[in-house]
XYZ file of N, CA and C in Angstrom:
819
model
N 78.738 -63.876 -62.340
C 80.025 -64.156 -61.717
C 79.895 -64.084 -60.192
N 80.530 -65.011 -59.529
C 80.438 -65.069 -58.067
C 81.335 -64.037 -57.402
N 82.278 -63.510 -58.133
C 83.209 -62.545 -57.538
C 84.409 -63.236 -56.937
N 85.297 -62.445 -56.392
C 86.541 -62.979 -55.839
C 86.278 -63.963 -54.706
N 87.078 -65.008 -54.668
C 87.016 -65.979 -53.582
C 88.000 -65.629 -52.476
N 88.605 -64.459 -52.574
C 89.504 -63.962 -51.537
C 88.938 -62.650 -51.011
N 89.234 -62.354 -49.755
C 88.657 -61.159 -49.142
C 89.380 -59.883 -49.553
N 90.676 -59.992 -49.866
C 91.473 -58.819 -50.210
C 91.479 -58.639 -51.723
N 90.744 -57.659 -52.204
C 90.622 -57.456 -53.649
C 91.552 -56.361 -54.175
N 92.501 -55.922 -53.345
C 93.482 -54.940 -53.821
C 94.335 -55.544 -54.934
N 94.843 -54.695 -55.802
C 95.730 -55.134 -56.871
C 96.970 -55.810 -56.277
N 97.277 -56.989 -56.774
C 98.463 -57.710 -56.313
C 99.693 -57.134 -57.000
N 100.735 -56.877 -56.224
C 101.979 -56.318 -56.734
C 103.129 -57.276 -56.440
N 104.297 -56.978 -56.997
C 105.470 -57.796 -56.704
C 105.808 -57.729 -55.215
N 105.587 -56.578 -54.604
C 105.827 -56.455 -53.171
C 104.883 -57.346 -52.377
N 103.643 -57.441 -52.833
C 102.672 -58.309 -52.170
C 103.123 -59.776 -52.231
N 103.732 -60.171 -53.335
C 104.249 -61.540 -53.437
C 105.244 -61.814 -52.307
N 106.155 -60.874 -52.109
C 107.178 -61.054 -51.068
C 106.528 -61.041 -49.684
N 105.552 -60.159 -49.490
C 104.843 -60.105 -48.204
C 104.099 -61.404 -47.933
N 103.552 -62.000 -48.970
C 102.845 -63.268 -48.797
C 103.794 -64.357 -48.318
N 104.992 -64.382 -48.861
C 105.983 -65.357 -48.386
C 106.314 -65.092 -46.929
N 106.523 -63.831 -46.586
C 106.876 -63.480 -45.208
C 105.782 -63.897 -44.219
N 104.531 -63.851 -44.676
C 103.399 -64.221 -43.812
C 103.072 -65.716 -43.861
N 103.750 -66.441 -44.739
C 103.460 -67.861 -44.888
C 102.203 -68.143 -45.683
N 101.758 -67.172 -46.470
C 100.558 -67.339 -47.301
C 100.952 -67.872 -48.663
N 100.386 -69.007 -49.055
C 100.709 -69.609 -50.344
C 100.203 -68.745 -51.499
N 100.969 -68.745 -52.586
C 100.665 -67.930 -53.766
C 100.101 -68.823 -54.865
N 98.956 -68.425 -55.415
C 98.334 -69.196 -56.505
C 98.548 -68.474 -57.833
N 98.974 -69.249 -58.842
C 99.160 -68.694 -60.179
C 98.630 -69.665 -61.232
N 98.147 -69.100 -62.323
C 97.765 -69.862 -63.506
C 98.212 -69.091 -64.740
N 98.302 -69.770 -65.866
C 98.539 -69.085 -67.130
C 97.215 -68.600 -67.708
N 97.289 -67.618 -68.570
C 96.170 -67.194 -69.419
C 96.775 -66.557 -70.654
N 96.019 -66.633 -71.754
C 96.545 -66.111 -73.015
C 95.541 -65.235 -73.753
N 94.309 -65.110 -73.207
C 93.276 -64.351 -73.902
C 92.406 -63.602 -72.905
N 91.652 -62.648 -73.392
C 90.838 -61.753 -72.565
C 89.774 -62.507 -71.776
N 89.034 -63.369 -72.430
C 87.905 -64.045 -71.782
C 88.376 -64.952 -70.654
N 89.371 -65.775 -70.927
C 89.883 -66.684 -69.898
C 90.514 -65.916 -68.751
N 91.312 -64.902 -69.069
C 91.984 -64.130 -68.021
C 90.987 -63.465 -67.085
N 89.882 -62.969 -67.634
C 88.874 -62.338 -66.799
C 88.262 -63.306 -65.803
N 88.001 -64.535 -66.249
C 87.442 -65.551 -65.360
C 88.465 -65.955 -64.305
N 89.694 -66.182 -64.728
C 90.761 -66.580 -63.805
C 90.974 -65.510 -62.741
N 90.993 -64.256 -63.167
C 91.198 -63.147 -62.227
C 90.045 -63.052 -61.237
N 88.827 -63.160 -61.735
C 87.667 -63.003 -60.863
C 87.548 -64.150 -59.865
N 88.122 -65.293 -60.179
C 88.083 -66.438 -59.261
C 89.013 -66.254 -58.068
N 89.898 -65.234 -58.122
C 90.726 -64.933 -56.966
C 92.177 -65.340 -57.078
N 92.674 -65.604 -58.291
C 94.070 -65.995 -58.473
C 94.985 -64.840 -58.084
N 96.165 -65.159 -57.557
C 97.114 -64.116 -57.149
C 97.951 -63.610 -58.317
N 98.314 -64.506 -59.225
C 99.145 -64.111 -60.343
C 98.769 -64.839 -61.614
N 98.849 -64.134 -62.729
C 98.588 -64.719 -64.042
C 99.850 -64.592 -64.879
N 100.278 -65.712 -65.457
C 101.436 -65.720 -66.348
C 100.982 -65.850 -67.785
N 101.377 -64.882 -68.618
C 101.227 -65.070 -70.054
C 102.464 -65.850 -70.468
N 102.325 -67.168 -70.451
C 103.473 -68.021 -70.709
C 103.757 -68.159 -72.190
N 105.033 -68.413 -72.516
C 105.323 -68.731 -73.905
C 104.799 -70.123 -74.246
N 104.188 -70.780 -73.238
C 103.432 -72.011 -73.484
C 102.239 -71.750 -74.400
N 101.932 -70.497 -74.654
C 100.945 -70.169 -75.691
C 101.336 -70.809 -77.011
N 102.624 -71.001 -77.213
C 103.111 -71.665 -78.421
C 102.502 -73.050 -78.562
N 102.405 -73.782 -77.448
C 101.820 -75.115 -77.456
C 100.301 -75.059 -77.405
N 99.783 -74.305 -76.402
C 98.351 -74.316 -76.098
C 97.527 -73.610 -77.173
N 97.988 -72.461 -77.629
C 97.210 -71.648 -78.554
C 97.561 -71.885 -80.022
N 98.830 -72.217 -80.284
C 99.269 -72.317 -81.680
C 99.549 -73.746 -82.130
N 99.606 -74.699 -81.179
C 99.805 -76.088 -81.555
C 101.226 -76.471 -81.894
N 102.200 -75.640 -81.508
C 103.592 -75.978 -81.762
C 104.081 -77.037 -80.771
N 105.133 -77.743 -81.141
C 105.674 -78.799 -80.292
C 106.498 -78.244 -79.141
N 107.067 -77.044 -79.309
C 107.892 -76.423 -78.274
C 107.492 -74.964 -78.120
N 108.119 -74.291 -77.153
C 107.870 -72.865 -76.940
C 108.746 -71.979 -77.829
N 109.686 -72.577 -78.520
C 110.699 -71.799 -79.247
C 110.156 -70.867 -80.323
N 109.073 -71.207 -81.050
C 108.626 -70.317 -82.128
C 108.048 -68.980 -81.675
N 107.689 -68.826 -80.397
C 107.033 -67.590 -79.959
C 107.933 -66.376 -80.172
N 107.327 -65.286 -80.651
C 108.062 -64.045 -80.901
C 107.647 -62.983 -79.886
N 108.413 -61.913 -79.836
C 108.063 -60.787 -78.966
C 106.704 -60.220 -79.368
N 106.461 -60.066 -80.660
C 105.176 -59.546 -81.128
C 104.018 -60.415 -80.659
N 104.175 -61.717 -80.748
C 103.106 -62.625 -80.327
C 102.868 -62.557 -78.824
N 103.947 -62.468 -78.047
C 103.794 -62.359 -76.597
C 103.088 -61.066 -76.222
N 103.415 -59.984 -76.907
C 102.744 -58.708 -76.648
C 101.262 -58.804 -76.984
N 100.939 -59.457 -78.092
C 99.530 -59.633 -78.479
C 98.747 -60.339 -77.374
N 99.260 -61.462 -76.901
C 98.565 -62.214 -75.852
C 98.521 -61.422 -74.543
N 99.620 -60.762 -74.209
C 99.686 -60.025 -72.946
C 98.712 -58.853 -72.930
N 98.592 -58.155 -74.046
C 97.634 -57.042 -74.115
C 96.220 -57.523 -73.814
N 95.855 -58.658 -74.383
C 94.511 -59.195 -74.192
C 94.275 -59.546 -72.728
N 95.266 -60.158 -72.096
C 95.141 -60.539 -70.687
C 95.048 -59.307 -69.802
N 95.930 -58.354 -70.018
C 95.962 -57.142 -69.179
C 94.627 -56.419 -69.209
N 93.974 -56.373 -70.362
C 92.680 -55.693 -70.472
C 91.626 -56.313 -69.551
N 91.765 -57.598 -69.241
C 90.740 -58.311 -68.476
C 90.998 -58.311 -66.975
N 92.249 -58.076 -66.566
C 92.642 -58.329 -65.176
C 92.524 -57.072 -64.328
N 91.905 -57.244 -63.163
C 91.781 -56.140 -62.209
C 92.630 -56.359 -60.961
N 92.782 -57.616 -60.525
C 93.462 -57.880 -59.251
C 94.820 -58.559 -59.396
N 94.909 -59.603 -60.173
C 96.105 -60.443 -60.203
C 97.340 -59.696 -60.700
N 98.498 -60.123 -60.217
C 99.774 -59.678 -60.775
C 99.924 -60.339 -62.138
N 100.208 -59.560 -63.176
C 100.316 -60.094 -64.531
C 101.786 -60.138 -64.950
N 102.261 -61.344 -65.203
C 103.659 -61.577 -65.570
C 103.707 -62.121 -66.988
N 104.616 -61.608 -67.785
C 104.740 -62.055 -69.181
C 106.105 -62.708 -69.400
N 106.114 -63.857 -70.055
C 107.379 -64.502 -70.422
C 108.114 -63.695 -71.482
N 109.429 -63.621 -71.345
C 110.264 -63.154 -72.448
C 110.568 -64.378 -73.299
N 110.211 -64.352 -74.589
C 110.346 -65.554 -75.409
C 111.792 -65.834 -75.818
N 111.995 -67.031 -76.310
C 113.309 -67.465 -76.773
C 113.850 -66.502 -77.830
N 115.100 -66.101 -77.660
C 115.758 -65.207 -78.606
C 115.631 -63.744 -78.277
N 114.807 -63.404 -77.272
C 114.585 -61.989 -76.967
C 115.568 -61.433 -75.954
N 116.362 -62.297 -75.312
C 117.314 -61.822 -74.302
C 118.641 -62.587 -74.298
N 118.749 -63.652 -75.116
C 119.961 -64.470 -75.085
C 121.128 -63.878 -75.869
N 120.857 -63.009 -76.836
C 121.927 -62.503 -77.705
C 122.838 -61.547 -76.952
N 122.244 -60.591 -76.250
C 123.030 -59.612 -75.493
C 122.146 -58.963 -74.445
N 122.802 -58.376 -73.439
C 122.058 -57.652 -72.409
C 121.320 -56.471 -73.022
N 121.940 -55.833 -74.015
C 121.310 -54.682 -74.659
C 120.008 -55.092 -75.348
N 120.054 -56.209 -76.074
C 118.840 -56.726 -76.711
C 117.792 -57.063 -75.661
N 118.233 -57.695 -74.578
C 117.310 -58.093 -73.528
C 116.586 -56.909 -72.915
N 117.325 -55.851 -72.633
C 116.724 -54.651 -72.051
C 115.763 -54.003 -73.039
N 116.172 -53.912 -74.286
C 115.312 -53.285 -75.300
C 114.004 -54.058 -75.463
N 114.084 -55.376 -75.513
C 112.876 -56.177 -75.664
C 112.017 -56.143 -74.407
N 112.670 -56.117 -73.247
C 111.922 -56.038 -71.988
C 111.140 -54.739 -71.908
N 111.786 -53.644 -72.257
C 111.112 -52.346 -72.235
C 109.945 -52.335 -73.217
N 110.164 -52.901 -74.396
C 109.092 -52.918 -75.402
C 107.896 -53.729 -74.917
N 108.143 -54.901 -74.337
C 107.034 -55.731 -73.848
C 106.255 -54.992 -72.769
N 106.955 -54.360 -71.831
C 106.289 -53.636 -70.747
C 105.474 -52.470 -71.295
N 106.060 -51.696 -72.205
C 105.388 -50.507 -72.739
C 104.159 -50.880 -73.561
N 104.280 -51.914 -74.388
C 103.220 -52.222 -75.346
C 102.159 -53.171 -74.800
N 102.458 -53.873 -73.704
C 101.483 -54.821 -73.163
C 100.793 -54.303 -71.914
N 101.508 -53.505 -71.116
C 100.943 -53.036 -69.858
C 101.015 -54.051 -68.732
N 101.791 -55.119 -68.902
C 101.909 -56.134 -67.851
C 102.711 -55.590 -66.669
N 102.706 -56.341 -65.559
C 103.326 -55.880 -64.316
C 104.772 -56.320 -64.158
N 105.175 -57.410 -64.806
C 106.512 -57.969 -64.614
C 106.815 -58.937 -65.749
N 108.082 -59.362 -65.818
C 108.525 -60.299 -66.845
C 109.138 -61.536 -66.196
N 109.091 -62.658 -66.911
C 109.755 -63.879 -66.451
C 110.815 -64.282 -67.459
N 111.986 -64.677 -66.931
C 113.127 -65.013 -67.778
C 113.715 -66.342 -67.324
N 114.003 -67.225 -68.270
C 114.593 -68.520 -67.955
C 116.114 -68.415 -67.864
N 116.679 -69.064 -66.845
C 118.131 -69.147 -66.748
C 118.682 -68.643 -65.435
N 119.954 -68.990 -65.171
C 120.610 -68.626 -63.922
C 121.735 -67.626 -64.104
N 122.911 -67.960 -63.561
C 124.019 -66.998 -63.559
C 124.449 -66.618 -64.975
N 124.181 -67.499 -65.944
C 124.575 -67.207 -67.325
C 123.896 -65.948 -67.857
N 122.684 -65.687 -67.405
C 121.956 -64.516 -67.901
C 121.875 -63.408 -66.849
N 122.634 -63.545 -65.778
C 122.550 -62.582 -64.678
C 122.838 -61.144 -65.124
N 123.852 -60.895 -65.982
C 124.080 -59.513 -66.426
C 122.844 -58.912 -67.100
N 122.140 -59.709 -67.902
C 120.927 -59.225 -68.554
C 119.825 -58.964 -67.541
N 119.664 -59.887 -66.592
C 118.660 -59.714 -65.542
C 118.915 -58.414 -64.779
N 120.160 -58.173 -64.425
C 120.499 -56.959 -63.663
C 120.204 -55.703 -64.476
N 120.502 -55.740 -65.770
C 120.242 -54.579 -66.613
C 118.738 -54.311 -66.707
N 117.954 -55.370 -66.822
C 116.497 -55.208 -66.893
C 115.967 -54.669 -65.566
N 116.468 -55.200 -64.470
C 116.072 -54.694 -63.149
C 116.465 -53.233 -62.981
N 117.654 -52.885 -63.472
C 118.114 -51.491 -63.385
C 117.219 -50.551 -64.175
N 116.532 -51.104 -65.191
C 115.607 -50.294 -65.986
C 114.270 -50.117 -65.276
N 114.144 -50.698 -64.082
C 112.912 -50.542 -63.307
C 111.850 -51.577 -63.610
N 112.253 -52.679 -64.239
C 111.313 -53.721 -64.631
C 111.442 -54.904 -63.688
N 110.354 -55.305 -63.006
C 110.411 -56.468 -62.109
C 110.632 -57.759 -62.899
N 111.461 -58.637 -62.349
C 111.799 -59.892 -63.026
C 111.527 -61.085 -62.114
N 110.862 -62.093 -62.674
C 110.723 -63.400 -62.043
C 111.698 -64.345 -62.727
N 112.520 -65.038 -61.948
C 113.437 -66.013 -62.519
C 112.723 -67.315 -62.827
N 113.407 -68.216 -63.530
C 112.837 -69.514 -63.886
C 113.988 -70.505 -63.979
N 113.979 -71.498 -63.065
C 115.051 -72.488 -63.003
C 114.485 -73.899 -63.036
N 115.388 -74.868 -63.204
C 114.982 -76.262 -63.299
C 114.806 -76.645 -64.747
N 113.653 -77.213 -65.072
C 113.339 -77.467 -66.478
C 112.978 -76.144 -67.128
N 113.817 -75.708 -68.044
C 113.571 -74.448 -68.745
C 113.236 -74.803 -70.198
N 111.943 -74.762 -70.561
C 111.509 -75.271 -71.866
C 112.191 -74.627 -73.069
N 112.683 -73.401 -72.927
C 113.365 -72.770 -74.059
C 114.689 -73.471 -74.374
N 115.179 -74.279 -73.426
C 116.428 -75.020 -73.633
C 116.178 -76.486 -73.926
N 114.982 -76.821 -74.396
C 114.627 -78.216 -74.590
C 115.562 -78.926 -75.562
N 116.037 -78.238 -76.582
C 116.929 -78.896 -77.529
C 118.287 -79.194 -76.920
N 118.675 -78.420 -75.904
C 119.913 -78.684 -75.157
C 119.718 -79.876 -74.225
N 118.596 -79.916 -73.520
C 118.324 -81.012 -72.590
C 117.982 -82.307 -73.327
N 117.182 -82.177 -74.399
C 116.753 -83.348 -75.141
C 115.637 -84.131 -74.489
N 115.103 -83.612 -73.376
C 114.051 -84.311 -72.652
C 113.343 -83.342 -71.713
N 112.086 -83.676 -71.387
C 111.343 -82.890 -70.409
C 111.371 -83.549 -69.029
N 112.370 -84.388 -68.799
C 112.473 -85.107 -67.528
C 112.835 -84.151 -66.388
N 112.673 -84.651 -65.158
C 112.995 -83.870 -63.965
C 114.453 -83.443 -63.995
N 114.699 -82.196 -63.605
C 116.059 -81.651 -63.580
C 116.630 -81.673 -62.159
N 117.951 -81.497 -62.070
C 118.675 -81.314 -60.798
C 118.533 -82.502 -59.850
N 118.518 -83.707 -60.411
C 118.475 -84.898 -59.561
C 119.860 -85.256 -59.042
N 120.918 -84.892 -59.800
C 122.274 -85.174 -59.329
C 122.810 -83.983 -58.538
N 123.808 -84.243 -57.720
C 124.303 -83.244 -56.774
C 124.855 -82.004 -57.469
N 125.581 -82.204 -58.569
C 126.198 -81.063 -59.256
C 125.147 -80.091 -59.790
N 124.128 -80.633 -60.439
C 123.089 -79.773 -60.991
C 122.245 -79.144 -59.886
N 122.039 -79.902 -58.795
C 121.285 -79.368 -57.659
C 122.027 -78.196 -57.026
N 123.354 -78.342 -56.883
C 124.157 -77.255 -56.314
C 124.095 -76.018 -57.201
N 124.136 -76.236 -58.523
C 124.055 -75.094 -59.440
C 122.702 -74.416 -59.354
N 121.634 -75.210 -59.260
C 120.306 -74.619 -59.161
C 120.186 -73.770 -57.899
N 120.705 -74.268 -56.791
C 120.680 -73.503 -55.543
C 121.460 -72.201 -55.708
N 122.654 -72.283 -56.298
C 123.475 -71.084 -56.497
C 122.781 -70.099 -57.432
N 122.143 -70.611 -58.478
C 121.417 -69.747 -59.412
C 120.269 -69.025 -58.711
N 119.520 -69.758 -57.896
C 118.380 -69.165 -57.191
C 118.841 -68.066 -56.250
N 119.910 -68.327 -55.524
C 120.439 -67.320 -54.600
C 120.907 -66.092 -55.371
N 121.584 -66.314 -56.503
C 122.086 -65.199 -57.311
C 120.934 -64.362 -57.860
N 119.877 -65.012 -58.334
C 118.727 -64.278 -58.869
C 118.036 -63.467 -57.775
N 117.881 -64.076 -56.603
C 117.233 -63.365 -55.494
C 118.076 -62.182 -55.042
N 119.378 -62.389 -54.930
C 120.261 -61.309 -54.490
C 120.344 -60.199 -55.531
N 120.170 -60.536 -56.804
C 120.198 -59.519 -57.865
C 118.962 -58.623 -57.810
N 117.867 -59.142 -57.217
C 116.664 -58.331 -57.094
C 115.417 -58.913 -57.718
N 115.469 -60.178 -58.215
C 114.255 -60.812 -58.733
C 113.230 -60.916 -57.609
N 111.962 -60.689 -57.916
C 110.935 -60.704 -56.870
C 110.397 -62.101 -56.603
N 110.712 -63.072 -57.475
C 110.266 -64.452 -57.307
C 111.072 -65.330 -58.253
N 111.040 -66.632 -57.990
C 111.732 -67.603 -58.846
C 110.823 -68.802 -59.073
N 110.550 -69.111 -60.341
C 109.803 -70.313 -60.686
C 110.749 -71.508 -60.674
N 110.291 -72.617 -60.071
C 111.049 -73.865 -60.055
C 110.222 -74.924 -60.767
N 110.700 -75.387 -61.920
C 109.923 -76.328 -62.733
C 110.577 -77.700 -62.762
N 109.788 -78.722 -62.418
C 110.190 -80.134 -62.470
C 111.554 -80.373 -61.837
N 111.637 -80.090 -60.550
C 112.829 -80.397 -59.764
C 112.383 -81.213 -58.547
N 113.282 -81.994 -57.937
C 112.904 -82.790 -56.769
C 112.314 -81.928 -55.659
N 111.270 -82.445 -55.010
C 110.566 -81.678 -53.983
C 111.489 -81.261 -52.848
N 112.398 -82.140 -52.462
C 113.317 -81.835 -51.356
C 114.208 -80.637 -51.708
N 114.730 -80.627 -52.924
C 115.574 -79.514 -53.362
C 114.769 -78.224 -53.443
N 113.552 -78.288 -53.993
C 112.717 -77.085 -54.104
C 112.424 -76.498 -52.735
N 112.179 -77.353 -51.756
C 111.924 -76.880 -50.392
C 113.163 -76.220 -49.800
N 114.322 -76.786 -50.081
C 115.576 -76.209 -49.575
C 115.840 -74.851 -50.209
N 115.588 -74.742 -51.505
C 115.768 -73.457 -52.191
C 114.805 -72.424 -51.618
N 113.570 -72.842 -51.372
C 112.554 -71.925 -50.851
C 112.947 -71.365 -49.493
N 113.620 -72.181 -48.687
C 114.085 -71.721 -47.376
C 115.338 -70.856 -47.478
N 116.106 -71.058 -48.542
C 117.398 -70.384 -48.664
C 117.291 -68.965 -49.207
N 116.197 -68.652 -49.912
C 116.085 -67.314 -50.501
C 114.913 -66.560 -49.888
N 115.023 -65.238 -49.920
C 114.027 -64.399 -49.245
C 112.820 -64.101 -50.110
N 112.897 -64.396 -51.403
C 111.774 -64.124 -52.302
C 111.013 -65.413 -52.562
N 109.736 -65.325 -52.929
C 108.941 -66.539 -53.096
C 109.357 -67.408 -54.276
N 109.189 -68.709 -54.081
C 109.367 -69.675 -55.161
C 107.991 -70.129 -55.617
N 107.837 -70.254 -56.921
C 106.581 -70.714 -57.511
C 106.869 -72.042 -58.193
N 106.251 -73.107 -57.707
C 106.560 -74.426 -58.211
C 105.607 -74.931 -59.266
N 106.150 -75.731 -60.179
C 105.336 -76.520 -61.103
C 106.071 -77.847 -61.247
N 105.508 -78.882 -60.636
C 106.208 -80.153 -60.576
C 107.393 -80.092 -59.641
N 107.274 -79.303 -58.564
C 108.388 -79.123 -57.618
C 107.950 -79.394 -56.180
N 106.877 -80.143 -56.003
C 106.448 -80.516 -54.663
C 105.703 -79.415 -53.936
N 105.435 -79.670 -52.659
C 104.603 -78.784 -51.854
C 105.415 -77.861 -50.948
N 106.730 -77.849 -51.100
C 107.559 -77.014 -50.235
C 107.886 -75.656 -50.806
N 107.334 -75.349 -51.976
C 107.533 -74.023 -52.560
C 106.523 -73.053 -51.958
N 106.720 -71.767 -52.231
C 105.840 -70.736 -51.663
C 104.552 -70.556 -52.448
N 104.503 -71.111 -53.638
C 103.308 -71.013 -54.458
C 103.318 -72.076 -55.533
N 102.251 -72.127 -56.307
C 102.118 -73.114 -57.379
C 101.577 -72.440 -58.633
N 101.960 -72.999 -59.790
C 101.412 -72.539 -61.061
C 101.121 -73.748 -61.931
N 100.030 -73.678 -62.690
C 99.700 -74.674 -63.694
C 99.253 -73.955 -64.969
N 99.311 -74.668 -66.080
C 98.758 -74.169 -67.338
C 97.246 -74.323 -67.271
N 96.527 -73.240 -67.510
C 95.083 -73.227 -67.280
C 94.350 -74.270 -68.122
N 94.767 -74.478 -69.358
C 94.096 -75.457 -70.214
C 94.315 -76.879 -69.719
N 95.444 -77.108 -69.051
C 95.715 -78.437 -68.497
C 94.864 -78.697 -67.260
N 94.831 -77.743 -66.323
C 94.108 -77.982 -65.065
C 92.587 -77.982 -65.260
N 92.117 -77.359 -66.336
C 90.690 -77.381 -66.645
C 90.296 -78.569 -67.519
N 91.264 -79.379 -67.910
C 90.948 -80.567 -68.693
C 90.592 -80.284 -70.131
N 91.089 -79.185 -70.675
C 90.867 -78.900 -72.095
C 91.868 -79.670 -72.951
N 93.074 -79.855 -72.436
C 94.078 -80.681 -73.102
C 93.915 -82.113 -72.617
N 94.157 -83.071 -73.487
C 93.905 -84.472 -73.154
C 95.155 -85.345 -73.127
N 96.093 -85.098 -74.004
C 97.237 -86.002 -74.136
C 98.376 -85.735 -73.173
N 98.266 -84.674 -72.383
C 99.366 -84.257 -71.498
C 98.973 -84.566 -70.063
N 99.626 -85.551 -69.445
C 99.243 -85.960 -68.082
C 100.463 -86.238 -67.205
N 101.294 -85.224 -66.939
C 102.428 -85.436 -66.047
C 101.963 -85.648 -64.608
N 102.829 -86.188 -63.792
C 102.487 -86.495 -62.407
C 102.003 -85.273 -61.641
N 102.585 -84.107 -61.928
C 102.272 -82.916 -61.128
C 100.930 -82.283 -61.472
N 100.298 -82.735 -62.560
C 99.069 -82.085 -63.017
C 97.842 -82.651 -62.310
N 97.088 -81.790 -61.641
C 95.777 -82.154 -61.111
C 94.718 -81.474 -61.968
N 93.813 -82.276 -62.521
C 92.740 -81.718 -63.344
C 91.545 -81.397 -62.446
N 91.129 -80.128 -62.476
C 90.017 -79.680 -61.634
C 88.685 -79.690 -62.366
N 88.726 -79.988 -63.655
C 87.503 -80.103 -64.462
C 87.846 -80.919 -65.705
N 86.833 -81.261 -66.457
C 87.055 -81.944 -67.733
C 86.288 -81.182 -68.807
N 86.815 -79.982 -69.114
C 86.105 -79.120 -70.054
C 86.082 -79.667 -71.471
N 87.030 -80.534 -71.808
C 87.006 -81.118 -73.152
C 85.716 -81.892 -73.365
N 85.300 -82.677 -72.369
C 84.051 -83.427 -72.487
C 82.836 -82.500 -72.452
N 82.884 -81.508 -71.550
C 81.771 -80.558 -71.444
C 81.575 -79.816 -72.763
N 82.677 -79.333 -73.339
C 82.596 -78.570 -74.584
C 82.149 -79.445 -75.754
N 82.706 -80.658 -75.819
C 82.333 -81.573 -76.904
C 80.843 -81.907 -76.843
N 80.349 -82.146 -75.625
C 78.929 -82.470 -75.455
C 78.051 -81.285 -75.855
N 78.431 -80.079 -75.425
C 77.642 -78.887 -75.750
C 77.630 -78.620 -77.250
N 78.780 -78.740 -77.884
C 78.872 -78.491 -79.322
C 78.095 -79.558 -80.099
N 78.170 -80.803 -79.608
C 77.414 -81.876 -80.246
C 75.918 -81.631 -80.193
N 75.429 -81.137 -79.045
C 74.012 -80.802 -78.925
C 73.638 -79.657 -79.880
N 74.521 -78.677 -79.993
C 74.278 -77.553 -80.908
C 74.164 -78.051 -82.349
N 75.096 -78.902 -82.750
C 75.068 -79.452 -84.105
C 73.749 -80.193 -84.356
N 73.336 -81.011 -83.368
C 72.086 -81.759 -83.490
C 70.890 -80.823 -83.641
N 70.857 -79.766 -82.832
C 69.731 -78.831 -82.875
C 69.676 -78.061 -84.184
N 70.841 -77.702 -84.727
C 70.874 -77.006 -86.014
C 70.402 -77.938 -87.134
N 70.915 -79.162 -87.125
C 70.560 -80.125 -88.170
C 69.057 -80.443 -88.156
N 68.491 -80.504 -86.939
C 67.078 -80.881 -86.824
C 66.139 -79.709 -87.046
N 66.687 -78.502 -87.073
C 65.858 -77.312 -87.210
C 65.307 -76.797 -85.892
N 65.716 -77.398 -84.786
C 65.236 -76.985 -83.467
C 65.839 -75.643 -83.037
N 67.008 -75.322 -83.552
C 67.635 -74.029 -83.215
C 67.807 -73.221 -84.490
N 67.414 -71.950 -84.477
C 66.727 -71.251 -83.371
C 65.219 -71.514 -83.399
N 64.616 -71.494 -82.187
C 63.158 -71.655 -82.127
C 62.483 -70.279 -82.182
N 61.172 -70.239 -82.002
C 60.446 -68.998 -82.157
C 60.887 -67.932 -81.152
N 61.142 -68.355 -79.905
C 61.541 -67.398 -78.868
C 62.944 -66.877 -79.073
N 63.719 -67.558 -79.913
C 65.097 -67.122 -80.200
C 65.199 -66.383 -81.530
N 64.060 -66.030 -82.084
C 64.012 -65.309 -83.354
C 63.403 -63.922 -83.139
N 63.659 -63.008 -84.083
C 63.126 -61.640 -84.000
C 61.922 -61.482 -84.926
């Protein structure tokens, strides 16, 4: 391993996120769902790792994020936390874990924090869930908001298209972001919203914004690790930049392994006891 690509190897905290915004330092985030991947991502120098409920799609092959349970999120988060030394580790609260009542939300938030060891939680929604967000914050749990395209509401939206293109929805998104920041959220994710609006929101609130499909005016960026490494093939939104093509690399390596096993070349004498 080459080690961190950043000079400051101190543990990243929610306070550090806010300090980075104040200094104008961009924040880098990726998802991870397992020990091996998280260890590599952390050692490469990432600032934050999200155990996203996108594990539903990436790890389990579901069409949406809705099937993920609290137990499953804790399982993935535990594995990630064991591997990470530097990055801030944030875990999604899955669908159904906070929408019923503030009491349920707090209970599930406490359970995820206690059983996973993660540093913070991410919750989708604006003023509608503000009472729950405040209760979770009052319990001493850091919260990252999530606005714009909120995948847990996909059946309500009916599409994964860009959100907040019209003035009414844009005004609500701005109001939601301000409300979340004023309530005490340490950051707000902005997913698939117009770049101009995301930049305006980023200037309007004191906590960092983390964009995905929200242009370059946010305080940081996040991508799904399997997408940016080219492990997934059928998903190619405009905002996705692929930094590798691991699907081809892995297929080629596995194909060579199959050939060597079939031919009797593996294992050879030096690989035997």
